[in-house]
Protein backbone atom coordinates (compact mmCIF):
# COMPACT_ATOMS: atom_id res chain seq x y z
CA UNK A 1 0.00 0.00 0.00
CA UNK A 2 1.48 3.35 -0.93
CA UNK A 3 1.81 5.87 1.85
CA UNK A 4 -0.08 8.99 0.85
CA UNK A 5 0.75 12.34 2.45
CA UNK A 6 -1.30 13.07 5.54
CA UNK A 7 -1.80 16.73 4.74
CA UNK A 8 0.58 17.65 7.55
CA UNK A 9 3.62 15.82 8.76
CA UNK A 10 3.41 13.82 11.94
CA UNK A 11 6.30 15.30 13.87
CA UNK A 12 7.98 13.62 16.79
CA UNK A 13 6.43 16.20 19.07
CA UNK A 14 2.95 15.38 17.77
CA UNK A 15 3.56 11.68 18.21
CA UNK A 16 4.85 12.21 21.73
CA UNK A 17 1.82 14.32 22.64
CA UNK A 18 -0.58 11.74 21.21
CA UNK A 19 1.19 8.88 22.95
CA UNK A 20 1.06 10.72 26.27
CA UNK A 21 -2.66 11.29 25.77
CA UNK A 22 -3.14 7.62 24.90
CA UNK A 23 -1.41 6.57 28.07
CA UNK A 24 -3.52 8.95 30.16
CA UNK A 25 -6.89 8.23 31.70
CA UNK A 26 -8.64 10.50 29.24
CA UNK A 27 -7.83 8.25 26.28
CA UNK A 28 -10.07 5.51 27.56
CA UNK A 29 -12.97 7.91 27.33
CA UNK A 30 -12.11 9.02 23.78
CA UNK A 31 -11.90 5.39 22.74
CA UNK A 32 -15.65 5.17 22.49
CA UNK A 33 -17.15 1.74 22.18
CA UNK A 34 -19.84 0.50 19.85
CA UNK A 35 -22.36 -2.04 21.17
CA UNK A 36 -20.44 -5.04 22.43
CA UNK A 37 -20.63 -8.29 20.58
CA UNK A 38 -23.13 -10.50 22.39
CA UNK A 39 -20.81 -13.35 23.32
CA UNK A 40 -17.75 -11.31 24.24
CA UNK A 41 -16.84 -10.49 27.83
CA UNK A 42 -14.99 -7.29 28.70
CA UNK A 43 -11.25 -7.42 29.09
CA UNK A 44 -11.36 -6.51 32.76
CA UNK A 45 -14.28 -8.66 33.84
CA UNK A 46 -14.72 -12.43 34.09
CA UNK A 47 -16.50 -14.23 31.29
CA UNK A 48 -20.27 -14.21 31.44
CA UNK A 49 -20.28 -17.78 30.17
CA UNK A 50 -20.15 -20.52 32.83
CA UNK A 51 -16.78 -22.21 32.99
CA UNK A 52 -16.68 -25.95 33.41
CA UNK A 53 -13.47 -27.30 34.86
CA UNK A 54 -13.14 -31.06 34.80
CA UNK A 55 -11.89 -32.91 37.89
CA UNK A 56 -8.46 -33.39 36.30
CA UNK A 57 -8.01 -29.66 35.56
CA UNK A 58 -9.31 -29.74 32.00
CA UNK A 59 -12.05 -27.63 30.43
CA UNK A 60 -15.40 -28.51 28.86
CA UNK A 61 -18.22 -26.45 27.35
CA UNK A 62 -20.80 -26.81 24.58
CA UNK A 63 -19.57 -30.28 23.68
CA UNK A 64 -15.96 -29.09 23.35
CA UNK A 65 -13.11 -30.29 25.56
CA UNK A 66 -9.52 -29.55 26.54
CA UNK A 67 -7.50 -31.91 28.70
CA UNK A 68 -5.54 -30.63 31.71
CA UNK A 69 -2.30 -30.08 29.77
CA UNK A 70 -3.98 -28.23 26.92
CA UNK A 71 -6.07 -26.13 29.29
CA UNK A 72 -2.91 -25.11 31.16
CA UNK A 73 -1.19 -24.13 27.90
CA UNK A 74 -4.11 -21.92 26.88
CA UNK A 75 -4.11 -20.23 30.30
CA UNK A 76 -0.38 -19.53 29.96
CA UNK A 77 -0.95 -18.08 26.49
CA UNK A 78 -3.65 -15.79 27.86
CA UNK A 79 -1.31 -14.55 30.58
CA UNK A 80 1.33 -13.64 27.97
CA UNK A 81 -1.29 -11.93 25.80
CA UNK A 82 -2.51 -9.78 28.70
CA UNK A 83 1.05 -8.74 29.49
CA UNK A 84 1.79 -7.83 25.86
CA UNK A 85 -1.45 -5.86 25.50
CA UNK A 86 -0.14 -3.23 27.91
CA UNK A 87 2.42 -2.05 25.35
CA UNK A 88 0.27 -2.60 22.24
CA UNK A 89 -2.79 -0.62 23.33
CA UNK A 90 -0.98 2.74 23.70
CA UNK A 91 0.18 2.45 20.08
CA UNK A 92 -3.31 1.71 18.81
CA UNK A 93 -4.76 4.56 20.87
CA UNK A 94 -2.16 6.91 19.40
CA UNK A 95 -3.08 5.79 15.88
CA UNK A 96 -6.75 6.43 16.63
CA UNK A 97 -6.07 9.92 17.97
CA UNK A 98 -3.86 10.99 15.07
CA UNK A 99 -6.08 9.57 12.31
CA UNK A 100 -9.34 10.73 13.93
CA UNK A 101 -10.60 7.15 14.09
CA UNK A 102 -13.23 5.80 16.41
CA UNK A 103 -11.69 3.04 18.50
CA UNK A 104 -14.65 0.68 18.66
CA UNK A 105 -15.19 -1.86 21.43
CA UNK A 106 -11.94 -1.13 23.25
CA UNK A 107 -13.21 -2.89 26.39
CA UNK A 108 -13.31 -6.12 24.38
CA UNK A 109 -9.66 -5.88 23.29
CA UNK A 110 -8.81 -9.13 25.11
CA UNK A 111 -10.57 -12.33 24.09
CA UNK A 112 -12.27 -13.94 27.08
CA UNK A 113 -10.80 -17.22 28.42
CA UNK A 114 -13.84 -19.30 27.46
CA UNK A 115 -14.08 -17.77 23.99
CA UNK A 116 -10.42 -18.54 23.34
CA UNK A 117 -10.74 -22.06 24.71
CA UNK A 118 -13.77 -22.72 22.53
CA UNK A 119 -11.81 -21.56 19.52
CA UNK A 120 -8.79 -23.75 20.31
CA UNK A 121 -10.93 -26.78 21.16
CA UNK A 122 -12.81 -26.35 17.86
CA UNK A 123 -9.54 -26.15 15.90
CA UNK A 124 -8.25 -29.33 17.54
CA UNK A 125 -11.52 -31.13 16.91
CA UNK A 126 -11.53 -30.14 13.24
CA UNK A 127 -7.90 -31.23 12.78
CA UNK A 128 -7.42 -34.45 14.77
CA UNK A 129 -3.90 -34.84 16.07
CA UNK A 130 -3.09 -31.13 15.97
CA UNK A 131 -1.32 -30.07 19.15
CA UNK A 132 -2.49 -27.22 21.35
CA UNK A 133 0.79 -25.42 20.65
CA UNK A 134 0.15 -25.56 16.89
CA UNK A 135 -3.42 -24.38 17.37
CA UNK A 136 -2.31 -21.42 19.51
CA UNK A 137 0.27 -20.47 16.89
CA UNK A 138 -2.55 -19.85 14.38
CA UNK A 139 -4.33 -17.29 16.58
CA UNK A 140 -4.49 -13.68 15.46
CA UNK A 141 -7.20 -12.21 17.69
CA UNK A 142 -6.49 -12.94 21.35
CA UNK A 143 -5.64 -9.22 21.43
CA UNK A 144 -7.78 -7.28 18.97
CA UNK A 145 -8.89 -3.77 18.05
CA UNK A 146 -11.30 -2.08 15.63
CA UNK A 147 -10.62 1.30 14.02
CA UNK A 148 -13.52 2.97 12.22
CA UNK A 149 -13.76 5.98 9.90
CA UNK A 150 -16.64 7.49 7.90
CA UNK A 151 -16.70 6.24 4.32
CA UNK A 152 -15.17 9.42 2.90
CA UNK A 153 -12.20 9.26 5.30
CA UNK A 154 -11.69 5.51 5.18
CA UNK A 155 -8.91 5.17 2.58
CA UNK A 156 -6.82 7.94 4.12
CA UNK A 157 -7.39 6.58 7.63
CA UNK A 158 -6.40 3.00 6.82
CA UNK A 159 -3.35 4.12 4.84
CA UNK A 160 -1.97 6.32 7.61
CA UNK A 161 -2.89 3.95 10.46
CA UNK A 162 -1.26 0.92 8.84
CA UNK A 163 1.80 2.97 7.95
CA UNK A 164 2.21 4.10 11.55
CA UNK A 165 1.92 0.57 12.95
CA UNK A 166 4.50 -0.64 10.44
CA UNK A 167 6.89 2.23 11.17
CA UNK A 168 6.93 1.23 14.84
CA UNK A 169 8.28 -2.22 13.96
CA UNK A 170 5.04 -4.20 13.92
CA UNK A 171 5.27 -6.83 11.17
CA UNK A 172 2.21 -7.51 9.03
CA UNK A 173 1.38 -11.17 9.60
CA UNK A 174 -1.95 -11.12 7.76
CA UNK A 175 -3.81 -8.65 5.54
CA UNK A 176 -7.27 -9.70 4.40
CA UNK A 177 -9.05 -7.13 2.26
CA UNK A 178 -12.54 -8.41 1.46
CA UNK A 179 -14.01 -5.17 0.07
CA UNK A 180 -13.80 -6.57 -3.44
CA UNK A 181 -15.42 -9.91 -2.65
CA UNK A 182 -18.82 -10.34 -4.32
CA UNK A 183 -20.30 -11.96 -1.20
CA UNK A 184 -19.78 -12.04 2.54
CA UNK A 185 -17.88 -9.96 5.09
CA UNK A 186 -16.66 -6.49 4.09
CA UNK A 187 -13.65 -4.85 5.78
CA UNK A 188 -9.88 -5.06 6.08
CA UNK A 189 -8.73 -7.46 8.79
CA UNK A 190 -5.05 -7.26 9.60
CA UNK A 191 -2.80 -9.13 12.01
CA UNK A 192 0.48 -7.74 13.33
CA UNK A 193 3.37 -9.19 15.32
CA UNK A 194 4.63 -6.82 18.03
CA UNK A 195 8.41 -6.39 17.87
CA UNK A 196 9.31 -6.93 21.53
CA UNK A 197 6.80 -9.43 22.88
CA UNK A 198 6.21 -11.27 19.60
CA UNK A 199 2.49 -11.17 20.42
CA UNK A 200 0.20 -11.27 17.40
CA UNK A 201 -2.71 -8.81 17.54
CA UNK A 202 -5.58 -8.06 15.20
CA UNK A 203 -6.69 -4.68 13.88
CA UNK A 204 -9.94 -4.50 11.92
CA UNK A 205 -10.44 -1.43 9.69
CA UNK A 206 -14.15 -0.62 9.29
CA UNK A 207 -16.66 1.98 8.19
CA UNK A 208 -19.75 2.51 10.39
CA UNK A 209 -21.84 0.54 7.89
CA UNK A 210 -19.48 -2.44 7.67
CA UNK A 211 -19.15 -2.58 11.45
CA UNK A 212 -22.93 -2.46 11.87
CA UNK A 213 -23.23 -5.38 9.43
CA UNK A 214 -20.63 -7.33 11.40
CA UNK A 215 -22.56 -6.79 14.62
CA UNK A 216 -25.85 -7.75 12.95
CA UNK A 217 -24.41 -11.00 11.60
CA UNK A 218 -22.46 -12.00 14.70
CA UNK A 219 -25.02 -14.43 16.12
CA UNK A 220 -25.50 -15.93 12.67
CA UNK A 221 -21.75 -16.42 12.32
CA UNK A 222 -21.49 -17.98 15.78
CA UNK A 223 -24.14 -20.58 14.91
CA UNK A 224 -22.55 -21.24 11.53
CA UNK A 225 -19.14 -22.10 12.99
CA UNK A 226 -20.40 -24.50 15.68
CA UNK A 227 -19.12 -28.03 14.97
CA UNK A 228 -22.64 -29.49 15.19
CA UNK A 229 -24.27 -27.16 12.65
CA UNK A 230 -25.43 -29.26 9.63
CA UNK A 231 -24.05 -28.30 6.18
CA UNK A 232 -27.49 -27.30 4.88
CA UNK A 233 -28.04 -24.96 7.81
CA UNK A 234 -24.56 -23.49 7.32
CA UNK A 235 -25.44 -22.60 3.74
CA UNK A 236 -28.64 -20.90 4.90
CA UNK A 237 -26.73 -18.89 7.49
CA UNK A 238 -24.12 -17.87 4.93
CA UNK A 239 -26.84 -16.64 2.59
CA UNK A 240 -28.27 -14.48 5.38
CA UNK A 241 -24.86 -12.94 6.02
CA UNK A 242 -24.28 -12.35 2.30
CA UNK A 243 -27.54 -10.40 2.03
CA UNK A 244 -26.64 -8.12 4.95
CA UNK A 245 -23.11 -7.37 3.75
CA UNK A 246 -24.32 -6.78 0.18
CA UNK A 247 -26.01 -3.58 1.42
CA UNK A 248 -22.73 -2.13 2.79
CA UNK A 249 -21.35 0.75 0.64
CA UNK A 250 -17.79 0.13 -0.59
CA UNK A 251 -15.52 3.17 -0.13
CA UNK A 252 -13.92 4.32 -3.39
CA UNK A 253 -10.46 2.79 -3.62
CA UNK A 254 -10.96 0.33 -0.77
CA UNK A 255 -10.46 -2.69 -3.02
CA UNK A 256 -6.89 -1.56 -3.76
CA UNK A 257 -5.78 -1.25 -0.12
CA UNK A 258 -2.77 -3.49 0.54
CA UNK A 259 -0.43 -4.05 3.46
CA UNK A 260 2.34 -1.49 3.97
CA UNK A 261 5.77 -2.42 2.69
CA UNK A 262 8.08 -3.31 5.52
CA UNK A 263 10.82 -0.80 6.02
CA UNK A 264 14.14 -2.55 6.54
CA UNK A 265 16.84 -0.66 8.45
CA UNK A 266 19.71 0.74 6.45
CA UNK A 267 22.77 -1.55 6.56
CA UNK A 268 25.64 -0.35 8.71
CA UNK A 269 28.74 0.77 6.76
CA UNK A 270 31.54 -1.76 6.67
CA UNK A 271 34.64 -0.45 8.37
CA UNK A 272 37.98 -1.25 6.77
CA UNK A 273 40.06 -3.75 8.70
CA UNK A 274 42.88 -2.22 10.67
CA UNK A 275 46.39 -3.55 10.35
CSV table of C-alpha atoms in Angstrom, one decimal:
chain,number,residue,atom,x,y,z
A,1,UNK,CA,0.0,0.0,0.0
A,2,UNK,CA,1.5,3.3,-0.9
A,3,UNK,CA,1.8,5.9,1.9
A,4,UNK,CA,-0.1,9.0,0.9
A,5,UNK,CA,0.7,12.3,2.5
A,6,UNK,CA,-1.3,13.1,5.5
A,7,UNK,CA,-1.8,16.7,4.7
A,8,UNK,CA,0.6,17.6,7.5
A,9,UNK,CA,3.6,15.8,8.8
A,10,UNK,CA,3.4,13.8,11.9
A,11,UNK,CA,6.3,15.3,13.9
A,12,UNK,CA,8.0,13.6,16.8
A,13,UNK,CA,6.4,16.2,19.1
A,14,UNK,CA,3.0,15.4,17.8
A,15,UNK,CA,3.6,11.7,18.2
A,16,UNK,CA,4.8,12.2,21.7
A,17,UNK,CA,1.8,14.3,22.6
A,18,UNK,CA,-0.6,11.7,21.2
A,19,UNK,CA,1.2,8.9,22.9
A,20,UNK,CA,1.1,10.7,26.3
A,21,UNK,CA,-2.7,11.3,25.8
A,22,UNK,CA,-3.1,7.6,24.9
A,23,UNK,CA,-1.4,6.6,28.1
A,24,UNK,CA,-3.5,8.9,30.2
A,25,UNK,CA,-6.9,8.2,31.7
A,26,UNK,CA,-8.6,10.5,29.2
A,27,UNK,CA,-7.8,8.3,26.3
A,28,UNK,CA,-10.1,5.5,27.6
A,29,UNK,CA,-13.0,7.9,27.3
A,30,UNK,CA,-12.1,9.0,23.8
A,31,UNK,CA,-11.9,5.4,22.7
A,32,UNK,CA,-15.6,5.2,22.5
A,33,UNK,CA,-17.2,1.7,22.2
A,34,UNK,CA,-19.8,0.5,19.9
A,35,UNK,CA,-22.4,-2.0,21.2
A,36,UNK,CA,-20.4,-5.0,22.4
A,37,UNK,CA,-20.6,-8.3,20.6
A,38,UNK,CA,-23.1,-10.5,22.4
A,39,UNK,CA,-20.8,-13.4,23.3
A,40,UNK,CA,-17.7,-11.3,24.2
A,41,UNK,CA,-16.8,-10.5,27.8
A,42,UNK,CA,-15.0,-7.3,28.7
A,43,UNK,CA,-11.2,-7.4,29.1
A,44,UNK,CA,-11.4,-6.5,32.8
A,45,UNK,CA,-14.3,-8.7,33.8
A,46,UNK,CA,-14.7,-12.4,34.1
A,47,UNK,CA,-16.5,-14.2,31.3
A,48,UNK,CA,-20.3,-14.2,31.4
A,49,UNK,CA,-20.3,-17.8,30.2
A,50,UNK,CA,-20.1,-20.5,32.8
A,51,UNK,CA,-16.8,-22.2,33.0
A,52,UNK,CA,-16.7,-26.0,33.4
A,53,UNK,CA,-13.5,-27.3,34.9
A,54,UNK,CA,-13.1,-31.1,34.8
A,55,UNK,CA,-11.9,-32.9,37.9
A,56,UNK,CA,-8.5,-33.4,36.3
A,57,UNK,CA,-8.0,-29.7,35.6
A,58,UNK,CA,-9.3,-29.7,32.0
A,59,UNK,CA,-12.0,-27.6,30.4
A,60,UNK,CA,-15.4,-28.5,28.9
A,61,UNK,CA,-18.2,-26.5,27.3
A,62,UNK,CA,-20.8,-26.8,24.6
A,63,UNK,CA,-19.6,-30.3,23.7
A,64,UNK,CA,-16.0,-29.1,23.3
A,65,UNK,CA,-13.1,-30.3,25.6
A,66,UNK,CA,-9.5,-29.6,26.5
A,67,UNK,CA,-7.5,-31.9,28.7
A,68,UNK,CA,-5.5,-30.6,31.7
A,69,UNK,CA,-2.3,-30.1,29.8
A,70,UNK,CA,-4.0,-28.2,26.9
A,71,UNK,CA,-6.1,-26.1,29.3
A,72,UNK,CA,-2.9,-25.1,31.2
A,73,UNK,CA,-1.2,-24.1,27.9
A,74,UNK,CA,-4.1,-21.9,26.9
A,75,UNK,CA,-4.1,-20.2,30.3
A,76,UNK,CA,-0.4,-19.5,30.0
A,77,UNK,CA,-0.9,-18.1,26.5
A,78,UNK,CA,-3.7,-15.8,27.9
A,79,UNK,CA,-1.3,-14.5,30.6
A,80,UNK,CA,1.3,-13.6,28.0
A,81,UNK,CA,-1.3,-11.9,25.8
A,82,UNK,CA,-2.5,-9.8,28.7
A,83,UNK,CA,1.0,-8.7,29.5
A,84,UNK,CA,1.8,-7.8,25.9
A,85,UNK,CA,-1.5,-5.9,25.5
A,86,UNK,CA,-0.1,-3.2,27.9
A,87,UNK,CA,2.4,-2.1,25.4
A,88,UNK,CA,0.3,-2.6,22.2
A,89,UNK,CA,-2.8,-0.6,23.3
A,90,UNK,CA,-1.0,2.7,23.7
A,91,UNK,CA,0.2,2.5,20.1
A,92,UNK,CA,-3.3,1.7,18.8
A,93,UNK,CA,-4.8,4.6,20.9
A,94,UNK,CA,-2.2,6.9,19.4
A,95,UNK,CA,-3.1,5.8,15.9
A,96,UNK,CA,-6.8,6.4,16.6
A,97,UNK,CA,-6.1,9.9,18.0
A,98,UNK,CA,-3.9,11.0,15.1
A,99,UNK,CA,-6.1,9.6,12.3
A,100,UNK,CA,-9.3,10.7,13.9
A,101,UNK,CA,-10.6,7.2,14.1
A,102,UNK,CA,-13.2,5.8,16.4
A,103,UNK,CA,-11.7,3.0,18.5
A,104,UNK,CA,-14.7,0.7,18.7
A,105,UNK,CA,-15.2,-1.9,21.4
A,106,UNK,CA,-11.9,-1.1,23.2
A,107,UNK,CA,-13.2,-2.9,26.4
A,108,UNK,CA,-13.3,-6.1,24.4
A,109,UNK,CA,-9.7,-5.9,23.3
A,110,UNK,CA,-8.8,-9.1,25.1
A,111,UNK,CA,-10.6,-12.3,24.1
A,112,UNK,CA,-12.3,-13.9,27.1
A,113,UNK,CA,-10.8,-17.2,28.4
A,114,UNK,CA,-13.8,-19.3,27.5
A,115,UNK,CA,-14.1,-17.8,24.0
A,116,UNK,CA,-10.4,-18.5,23.3
A,117,UNK,CA,-10.7,-22.1,24.7
A,118,UNK,CA,-13.8,-22.7,22.5
A,119,UNK,CA,-11.8,-21.6,19.5
A,120,UNK,CA,-8.8,-23.8,20.3
A,121,UNK,CA,-10.9,-26.8,21.2
A,122,UNK,CA,-12.8,-26.3,17.9
A,123,UNK,CA,-9.5,-26.1,15.9
A,124,UNK,CA,-8.2,-29.3,17.5
A,125,UNK,CA,-11.5,-31.1,16.9
A,126,UNK,CA,-11.5,-30.1,13.2
A,127,UNK,CA,-7.9,-31.2,12.8
A,128,UNK,CA,-7.4,-34.4,14.8
A,129,UNK,CA,-3.9,-34.8,16.1
A,130,UNK,CA,-3.1,-31.1,16.0
A,131,UNK,CA,-1.3,-30.1,19.2
A,132,UNK,CA,-2.5,-27.2,21.4
A,133,UNK,CA,0.8,-25.4,20.7
A,134,UNK,CA,0.2,-25.6,16.9
A,135,UNK,CA,-3.4,-24.4,17.4
A,136,UNK,CA,-2.3,-21.4,19.5
A,137,UNK,CA,0.3,-20.5,16.9
A,138,UNK,CA,-2.5,-19.9,14.4
A,139,UNK,CA,-4.3,-17.3,16.6
A,140,UNK,CA,-4.5,-13.7,15.5
A,141,UNK,CA,-7.2,-12.2,17.7
A,142,UNK,CA,-6.5,-12.9,21.3
A,143,UNK,CA,-5.6,-9.2,21.4
A,144,UNK,CA,-7.8,-7.3,19.0
A,145,UNK,CA,-8.9,-3.8,18.0
A,146,UNK,CA,-11.3,-2.1,15.6
A,147,UNK,CA,-10.6,1.3,14.0
A,148,UNK,CA,-13.5,3.0,12.2
A,149,UNK,CA,-13.8,6.0,9.9
A,150,UNK,CA,-16.6,7.5,7.9
A,151,UNK,CA,-16.7,6.2,4.3
A,152,UNK,CA,-15.2,9.4,2.9
A,153,UNK,CA,-12.2,9.3,5.3
A,154,UNK,CA,-11.7,5.5,5.2
A,155,UNK,CA,-8.9,5.2,2.6
A,156,UNK,CA,-6.8,7.9,4.1
A,157,UNK,CA,-7.4,6.6,7.6
A,158,UNK,CA,-6.4,3.0,6.8
A,159,UNK,CA,-3.3,4.1,4.8
A,160,UNK,CA,-2.0,6.3,7.6
A,161,UNK,CA,-2.9,3.9,10.5
A,162,UNK,CA,-1.3,0.9,8.8
A,163,UNK,CA,1.8,3.0,8.0
A,164,UNK,CA,2.2,4.1,11.6
A,165,UNK,CA,1.9,0.6,13.0
A,166,UNK,CA,4.5,-0.6,10.4
A,167,UNK,CA,6.9,2.2,11.2
A,168,UNK,CA,6.9,1.2,14.8
A,169,UNK,CA,8.3,-2.2,14.0
A,170,UNK,CA,5.0,-4.2,13.9
A,171,UNK,CA,5.3,-6.8,11.2
A,172,UNK,CA,2.2,-7.5,9.0
A,173,UNK,CA,1.4,-11.2,9.6
A,174,UNK,CA,-2.0,-11.1,7.8
A,175,UNK,CA,-3.8,-8.7,5.5
A,176,UNK,CA,-7.3,-9.7,4.4
A,177,UNK,CA,-9.1,-7.1,2.3
A,178,UNK,CA,-12.5,-8.4,1.5
A,179,UNK,CA,-14.0,-5.2,0.1
A,180,UNK,CA,-13.8,-6.6,-3.4
A,181,UNK,CA,-15.4,-9.9,-2.6
A,182,UNK,CA,-18.8,-10.3,-4.3
A,183,UNK,CA,-20.3,-12.0,-1.2
A,184,UNK,CA,-19.8,-12.0,2.5
A,185,UNK,CA,-17.9,-10.0,5.1
A,186,UNK,CA,-16.7,-6.5,4.1
A,187,UNK,CA,-13.6,-4.8,5.8
A,188,UNK,CA,-9.9,-5.1,6.1
A,189,UNK,CA,-8.7,-7.5,8.8
A,190,UNK,CA,-5.0,-7.3,9.6
A,191,UNK,CA,-2.8,-9.1,12.0
A,192,UNK,CA,0.5,-7.7,13.3
A,193,UNK,CA,3.4,-9.2,15.3
A,194,UNK,CA,4.6,-6.8,18.0
A,195,UNK,CA,8.4,-6.4,17.9
A,196,UNK,CA,9.3,-6.9,21.5
A,197,UNK,CA,6.8,-9.4,22.9
A,198,UNK,CA,6.2,-11.3,19.6
A,199,UNK,CA,2.5,-11.2,20.4
A,200,UNK,CA,0.2,-11.3,17.4
A,201,UNK,CA,-2.7,-8.8,17.5
A,202,UNK,CA,-5.6,-8.1,15.2
A,203,UNK,CA,-6.7,-4.7,13.9
A,204,UNK,CA,-9.9,-4.5,11.9
A,205,UNK,CA,-10.4,-1.4,9.7
A,206,UNK,CA,-14.2,-0.6,9.3
A,207,UNK,CA,-16.7,2.0,8.2
A,208,UNK,CA,-19.7,2.5,10.4
A,209,UNK,CA,-21.8,0.5,7.9
A,210,UNK,CA,-19.5,-2.4,7.7
A,211,UNK,CA,-19.1,-2.6,11.5
A,212,UNK,CA,-22.9,-2.5,11.9
A,213,UNK,CA,-23.2,-5.4,9.4
A,214,UNK,CA,-20.6,-7.3,11.4
A,215,UNK,CA,-22.6,-6.8,14.6
A,216,UNK,CA,-25.9,-7.7,13.0
A,217,UNK,CA,-24.4,-11.0,11.6
A,218,UNK,CA,-22.5,-12.0,14.7
A,219,UNK,CA,-25.0,-14.4,16.1
A,220,UNK,CA,-25.5,-15.9,12.7
A,221,UNK,CA,-21.7,-16.4,12.3
A,222,UNK,CA,-21.5,-18.0,15.8
A,223,UNK,CA,-24.1,-20.6,14.9
A,224,UNK,CA,-22.5,-21.2,11.5
A,225,UNK,CA,-19.1,-22.1,13.0
A,226,UNK,CA,-20.4,-24.5,15.7
A,227,UNK,CA,-19.1,-28.0,15.0
A,228,UNK,CA,-22.6,-29.5,15.2
A,229,UNK,CA,-24.3,-27.2,12.6
A,230,UNK,CA,-25.4,-29.3,9.6
A,231,UNK,CA,-24.0,-28.3,6.2
A,232,UNK,CA,-27.5,-27.3,4.9
A,233,UNK,CA,-28.0,-25.0,7.8
A,234,UNK,CA,-24.6,-23.5,7.3
A,235,UNK,CA,-25.4,-22.6,3.7
A,236,UNK,CA,-28.6,-20.9,4.9
A,237,UNK,CA,-26.7,-18.9,7.5
A,238,UNK,CA,-24.1,-17.9,4.9
A,239,UNK,CA,-26.8,-16.6,2.6
A,240,UNK,CA,-28.3,-14.5,5.4
A,241,UNK,CA,-24.9,-12.9,6.0
A,242,UNK,CA,-24.3,-12.3,2.3
A,243,UNK,CA,-27.5,-10.4,2.0
A,244,UNK,CA,-26.6,-8.1,5.0
A,245,UNK,CA,-23.1,-7.4,3.7
A,246,UNK,CA,-24.3,-6.8,0.2
A,247,UNK,CA,-26.0,-3.6,1.4
A,248,UNK,CA,-22.7,-2.1,2.8
A,249,UNK,CA,-21.3,0.8,0.6
A,250,UNK,CA,-17.8,0.1,-0.6
A,251,UNK,CA,-15.5,3.2,-0.1
A,252,UNK,CA,-13.9,4.3,-3.4
A,253,UNK,CA,-10.5,2.8,-3.6
A,254,UNK,CA,-11.0,0.3,-0.8
A,255,UNK,CA,-10.5,-2.7,-3.0
A,256,UNK,CA,-6.9,-1.6,-3.8
A,257,UNK,CA,-5.8,-1.3,-0.1
A,258,UNK,CA,-2.8,-3.5,0.5
A,259,UNK,CA,-0.4,-4.0,3.5
A,260,UNK,CA,2.3,-1.5,4.0
A,261,UNK,CA,5.8,-2.4,2.7
A,262,UNK,CA,8.1,-3.3,5.5
A,263,UNK,CA,10.8,-0.8,6.0
A,264,UNK,CA,14.1,-2.5,6.5
A,265,UNK,CA,16.8,-0.7,8.5
A,266,UNK,CA,19.7,0.7,6.5
A,267,UNK,CA,22.8,-1.5,6.6
A,268,UNK,CA,25.6,-0.4,8.7
A,269,UNK,CA,28.7,0.8,6.8
A,270,UNK,CA,31.5,-1.8,6.7
A,271,UNK,CA,34.6,-0.5,8.4
A,272,UNK,CA,38.0,-1.2,6.8
A,273,UNK,CA,40.1,-3.8,8.7
A,274,UNK,CA,42.9,-2.2,10.7
A,275,UNK,CA,46.4,-3.5,10.3
